[in-house]
Coordinates of C-alpha atoms in Angstrom, one line a residue:
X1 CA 18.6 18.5 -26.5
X2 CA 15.6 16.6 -26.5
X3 CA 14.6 12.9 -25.1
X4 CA 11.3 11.3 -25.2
X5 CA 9.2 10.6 -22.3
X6 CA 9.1 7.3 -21.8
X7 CA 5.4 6.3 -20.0
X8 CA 4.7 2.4 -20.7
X9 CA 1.4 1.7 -19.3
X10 CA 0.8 -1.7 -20.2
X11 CA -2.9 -3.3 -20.2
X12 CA -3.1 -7.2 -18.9
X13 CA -5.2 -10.2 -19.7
X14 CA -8.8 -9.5 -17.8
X15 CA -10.1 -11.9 -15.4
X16 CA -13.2 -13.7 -15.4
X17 CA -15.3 -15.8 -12.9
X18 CA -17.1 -19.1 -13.3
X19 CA -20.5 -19.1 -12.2
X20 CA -20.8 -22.3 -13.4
X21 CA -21.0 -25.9 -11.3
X22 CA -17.9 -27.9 -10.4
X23 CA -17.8 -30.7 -13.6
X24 CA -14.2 -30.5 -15.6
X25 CA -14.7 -30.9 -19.1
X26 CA -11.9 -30.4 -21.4
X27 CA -13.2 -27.1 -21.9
X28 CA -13.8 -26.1 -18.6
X29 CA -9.9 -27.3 -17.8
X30 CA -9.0 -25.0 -20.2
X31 CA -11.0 -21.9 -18.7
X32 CA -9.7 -22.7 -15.7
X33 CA -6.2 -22.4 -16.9
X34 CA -6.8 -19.4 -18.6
X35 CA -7.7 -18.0 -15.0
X36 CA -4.4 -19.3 -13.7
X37 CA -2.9 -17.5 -16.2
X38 CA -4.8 -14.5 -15.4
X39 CA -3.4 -14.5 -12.1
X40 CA 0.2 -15.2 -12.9
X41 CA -0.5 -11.3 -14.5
X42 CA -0.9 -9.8 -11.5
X43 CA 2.3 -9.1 -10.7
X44 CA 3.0 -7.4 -14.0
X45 CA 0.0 -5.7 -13.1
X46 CA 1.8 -4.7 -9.4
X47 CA 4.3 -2.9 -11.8
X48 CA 2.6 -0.5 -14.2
X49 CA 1.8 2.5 -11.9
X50 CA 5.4 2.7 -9.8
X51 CA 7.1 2.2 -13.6
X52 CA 5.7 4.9 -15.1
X53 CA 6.3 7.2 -11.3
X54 CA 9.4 6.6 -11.8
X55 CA 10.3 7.5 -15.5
X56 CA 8.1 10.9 -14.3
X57 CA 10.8 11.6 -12.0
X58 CA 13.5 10.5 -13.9
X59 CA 12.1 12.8 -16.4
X60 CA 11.6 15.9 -14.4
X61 CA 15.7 15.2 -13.2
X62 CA 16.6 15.3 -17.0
X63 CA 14.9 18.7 -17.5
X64 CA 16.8 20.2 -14.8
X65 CA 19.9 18.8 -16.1
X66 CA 20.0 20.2 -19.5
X67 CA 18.5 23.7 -17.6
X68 CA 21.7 24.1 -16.2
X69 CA 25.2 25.3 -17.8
X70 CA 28.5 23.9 -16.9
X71 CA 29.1 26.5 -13.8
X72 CA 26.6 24.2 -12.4
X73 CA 28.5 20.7 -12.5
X74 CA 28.2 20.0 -9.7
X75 CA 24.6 20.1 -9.2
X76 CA 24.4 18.2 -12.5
X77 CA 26.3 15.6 -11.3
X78 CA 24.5 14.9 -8.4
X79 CA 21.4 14.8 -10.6
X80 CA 22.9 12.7 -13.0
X81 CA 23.3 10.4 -10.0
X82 CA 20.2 10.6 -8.6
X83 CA 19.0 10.1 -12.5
X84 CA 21.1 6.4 -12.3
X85 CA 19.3 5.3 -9.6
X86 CA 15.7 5.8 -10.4
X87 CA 17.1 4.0 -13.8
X88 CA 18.4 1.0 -11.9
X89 CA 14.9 0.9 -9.9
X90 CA 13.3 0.7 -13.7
X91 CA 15.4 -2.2 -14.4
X92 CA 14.2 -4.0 -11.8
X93 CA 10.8 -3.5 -11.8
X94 CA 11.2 -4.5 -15.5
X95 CA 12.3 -7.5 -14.5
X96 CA 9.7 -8.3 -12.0
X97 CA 7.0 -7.6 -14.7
X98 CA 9.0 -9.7 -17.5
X99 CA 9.3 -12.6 -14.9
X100 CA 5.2 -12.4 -14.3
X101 CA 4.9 -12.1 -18.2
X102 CA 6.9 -15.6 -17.7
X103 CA 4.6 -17.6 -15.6
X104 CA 2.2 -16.6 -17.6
X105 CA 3.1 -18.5 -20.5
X106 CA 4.3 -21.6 -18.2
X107 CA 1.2 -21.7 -17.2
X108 CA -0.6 -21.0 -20.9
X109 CA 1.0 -23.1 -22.7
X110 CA -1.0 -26.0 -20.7
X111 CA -3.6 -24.7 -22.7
X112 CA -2.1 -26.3 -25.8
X113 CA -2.8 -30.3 -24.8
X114 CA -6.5 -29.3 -23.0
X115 CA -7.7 -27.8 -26.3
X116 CA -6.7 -30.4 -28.3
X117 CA -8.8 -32.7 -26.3
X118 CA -12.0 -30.8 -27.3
X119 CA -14.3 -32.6 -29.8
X120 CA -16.2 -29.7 -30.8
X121 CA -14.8 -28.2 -33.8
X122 CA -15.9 -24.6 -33.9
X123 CA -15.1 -24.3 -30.4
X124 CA -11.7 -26.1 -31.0
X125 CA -11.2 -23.1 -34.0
X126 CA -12.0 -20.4 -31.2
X127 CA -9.5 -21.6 -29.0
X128 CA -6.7 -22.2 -31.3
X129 CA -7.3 -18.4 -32.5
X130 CA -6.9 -17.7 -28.8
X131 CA -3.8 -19.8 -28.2
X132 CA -2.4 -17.7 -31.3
X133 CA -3.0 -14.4 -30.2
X134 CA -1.8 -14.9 -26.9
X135 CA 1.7 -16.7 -28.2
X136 CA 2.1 -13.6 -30.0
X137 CA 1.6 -11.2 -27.1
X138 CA 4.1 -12.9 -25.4
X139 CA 6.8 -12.6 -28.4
X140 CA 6.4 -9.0 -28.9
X141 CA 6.1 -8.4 -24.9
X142 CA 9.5 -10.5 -25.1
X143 CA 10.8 -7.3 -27.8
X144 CA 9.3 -4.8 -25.5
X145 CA 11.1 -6.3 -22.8
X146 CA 14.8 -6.2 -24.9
X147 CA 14.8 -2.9 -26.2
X148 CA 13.0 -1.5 -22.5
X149 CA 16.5 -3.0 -20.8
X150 CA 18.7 -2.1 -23.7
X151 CA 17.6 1.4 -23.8
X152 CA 18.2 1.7 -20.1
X153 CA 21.6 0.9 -20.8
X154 CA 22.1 3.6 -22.9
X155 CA 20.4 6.2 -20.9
X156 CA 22.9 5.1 -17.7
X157 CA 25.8 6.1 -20.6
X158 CA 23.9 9.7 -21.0
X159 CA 23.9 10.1 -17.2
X160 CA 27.6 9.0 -17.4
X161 CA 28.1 11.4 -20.3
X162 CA 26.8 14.5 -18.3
X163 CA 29.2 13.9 -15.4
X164 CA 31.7 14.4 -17.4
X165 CA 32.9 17.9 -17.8
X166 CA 35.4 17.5 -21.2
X167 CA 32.2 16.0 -22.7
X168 CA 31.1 17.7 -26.3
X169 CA 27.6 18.6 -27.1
X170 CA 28.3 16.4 -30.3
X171 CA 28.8 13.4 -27.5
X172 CA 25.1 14.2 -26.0
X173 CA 23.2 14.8 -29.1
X174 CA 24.9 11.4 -30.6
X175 CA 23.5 9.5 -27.9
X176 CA 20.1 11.3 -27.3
X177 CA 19.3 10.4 -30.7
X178 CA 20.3 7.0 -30.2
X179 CA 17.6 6.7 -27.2
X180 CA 14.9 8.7 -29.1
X181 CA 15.4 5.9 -31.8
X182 CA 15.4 3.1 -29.6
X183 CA 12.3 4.3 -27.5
X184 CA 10.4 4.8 -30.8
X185 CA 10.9 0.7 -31.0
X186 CA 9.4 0.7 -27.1
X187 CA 6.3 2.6 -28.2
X188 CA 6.3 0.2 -31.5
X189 CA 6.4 -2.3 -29.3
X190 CA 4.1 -1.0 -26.7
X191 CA 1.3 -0.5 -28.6
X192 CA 1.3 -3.6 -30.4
X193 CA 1.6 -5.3 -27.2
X194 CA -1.7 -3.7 -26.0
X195 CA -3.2 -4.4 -29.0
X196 CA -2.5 -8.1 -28.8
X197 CA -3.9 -8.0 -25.2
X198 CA -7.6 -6.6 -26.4
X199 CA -7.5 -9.2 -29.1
X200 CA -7.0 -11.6 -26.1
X201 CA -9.7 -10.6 -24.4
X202 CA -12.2 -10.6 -26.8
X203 CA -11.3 -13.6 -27.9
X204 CA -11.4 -14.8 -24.7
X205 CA -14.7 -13.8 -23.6
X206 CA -16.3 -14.9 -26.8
X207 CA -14.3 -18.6 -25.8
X208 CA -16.5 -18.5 -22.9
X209 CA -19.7 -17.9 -24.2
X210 CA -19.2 -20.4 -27.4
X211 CA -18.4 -22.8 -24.5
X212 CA -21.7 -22.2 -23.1
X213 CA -20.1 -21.2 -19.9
X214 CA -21.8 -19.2 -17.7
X215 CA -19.5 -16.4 -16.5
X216 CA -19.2 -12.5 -15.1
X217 CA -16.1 -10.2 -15.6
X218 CA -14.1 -9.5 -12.5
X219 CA -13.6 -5.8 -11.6
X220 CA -10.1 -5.0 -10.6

């Protein structure tokens, strides 16, 4: 029996700092959104490391459940639970990143009216390629986000599964498999998603400099 590790390690929207004066063109009300929305990330960003600690654990629990045999039950069972919980703590840290991911596009989406107020044309191209990009990230984080809580589900039902002591071995492999396949969509999901961000970013930084902004990455 066999179950994927599942390590998400997300990447975020990087940060950047005006060094510019204090006038608010139409571009420059744009940049400045697009720091707000930087910040909106950074609680998405407070999730990554304790995520992936805890599907570490959870994974080092599963590996001593299937280590055991059935003269065991009871120490499986008390893994199994122990398994549940650092599930449940998942969950919710899932939530807190998808609500972040959330505020983020609240607050993007203002983008939308500021670039259409810019005159310059190129520069209007480069940040309609950036509003794009960034709309997409959030649809496929929105996937990520589905299949992470759905899969959860179904590893709560494995847990369940090993608790029981009539249960088959054609019972576990049915519904390994059916986590293997739906964490294959996570990693799909996952990597797309941190594609998406890079394109961002780029795209982002090269927004700044066609804007003639002057501007330093901020180290996190």
């Amino acid at each position: 029996m066999y179950k994927k590790v599942k390590l998400i390690g997300l990447t975020m929207v990087a940060s950047i700092v005006f060094l510019g004066g204090c006038s608010q063109s139409p571009k420059e009300e744009m940049l400045n959104t697009l720091e707000e929305v930087a910040q909106a990330e950074q609680e998405f960003k407070n999730q990554q490391e304790p995520l992936v600690e805890i599907e570490k654990k959870e994974k080092e629990i599963y590996d001593q459940i299937i280590a055991l045999s059935m003269k065991e039950f009871d120490q499986i069972k008390e893994l199994s639970n122990e398994a549940i919980e650092l599930v449940n703590e998942r969950q919710e840290l899932m939530k807190k990143e998808e609500e972040s991911i959330n505020a983020s596009q609240k607050e993007f989406e203002k983008t939308e009216k500021q670039m259409s107020k810019i005159e310059d044309e190129n520069l209007k191209k480069s940040a309609e390629e950036l509003y794009d990009v960034m709309m997409q990230r959030y649809d496929v984080h929105s996937e990520l986000y589905n299949h992470y809580m759905n899969s959860t589900e179904m590893d709560i039902e494995l847990y369940e599964l090993f608790k029981k002591e009539d249960v088959t071995l054609e019972q576990l492999e049915s519904q390994i498999e059916k986590i293997n396949q739906s964490y294959e969509k996570i990693v799909e999901n996952n990597e797309t998603f941190n594609e998406k961000t890079k394109v961002y970013n780029d795209k982002k930084l090269a927004f700044y400099k066609d804007a003639g902004i002057e501007m330093e990455e901020k180290k996190e």
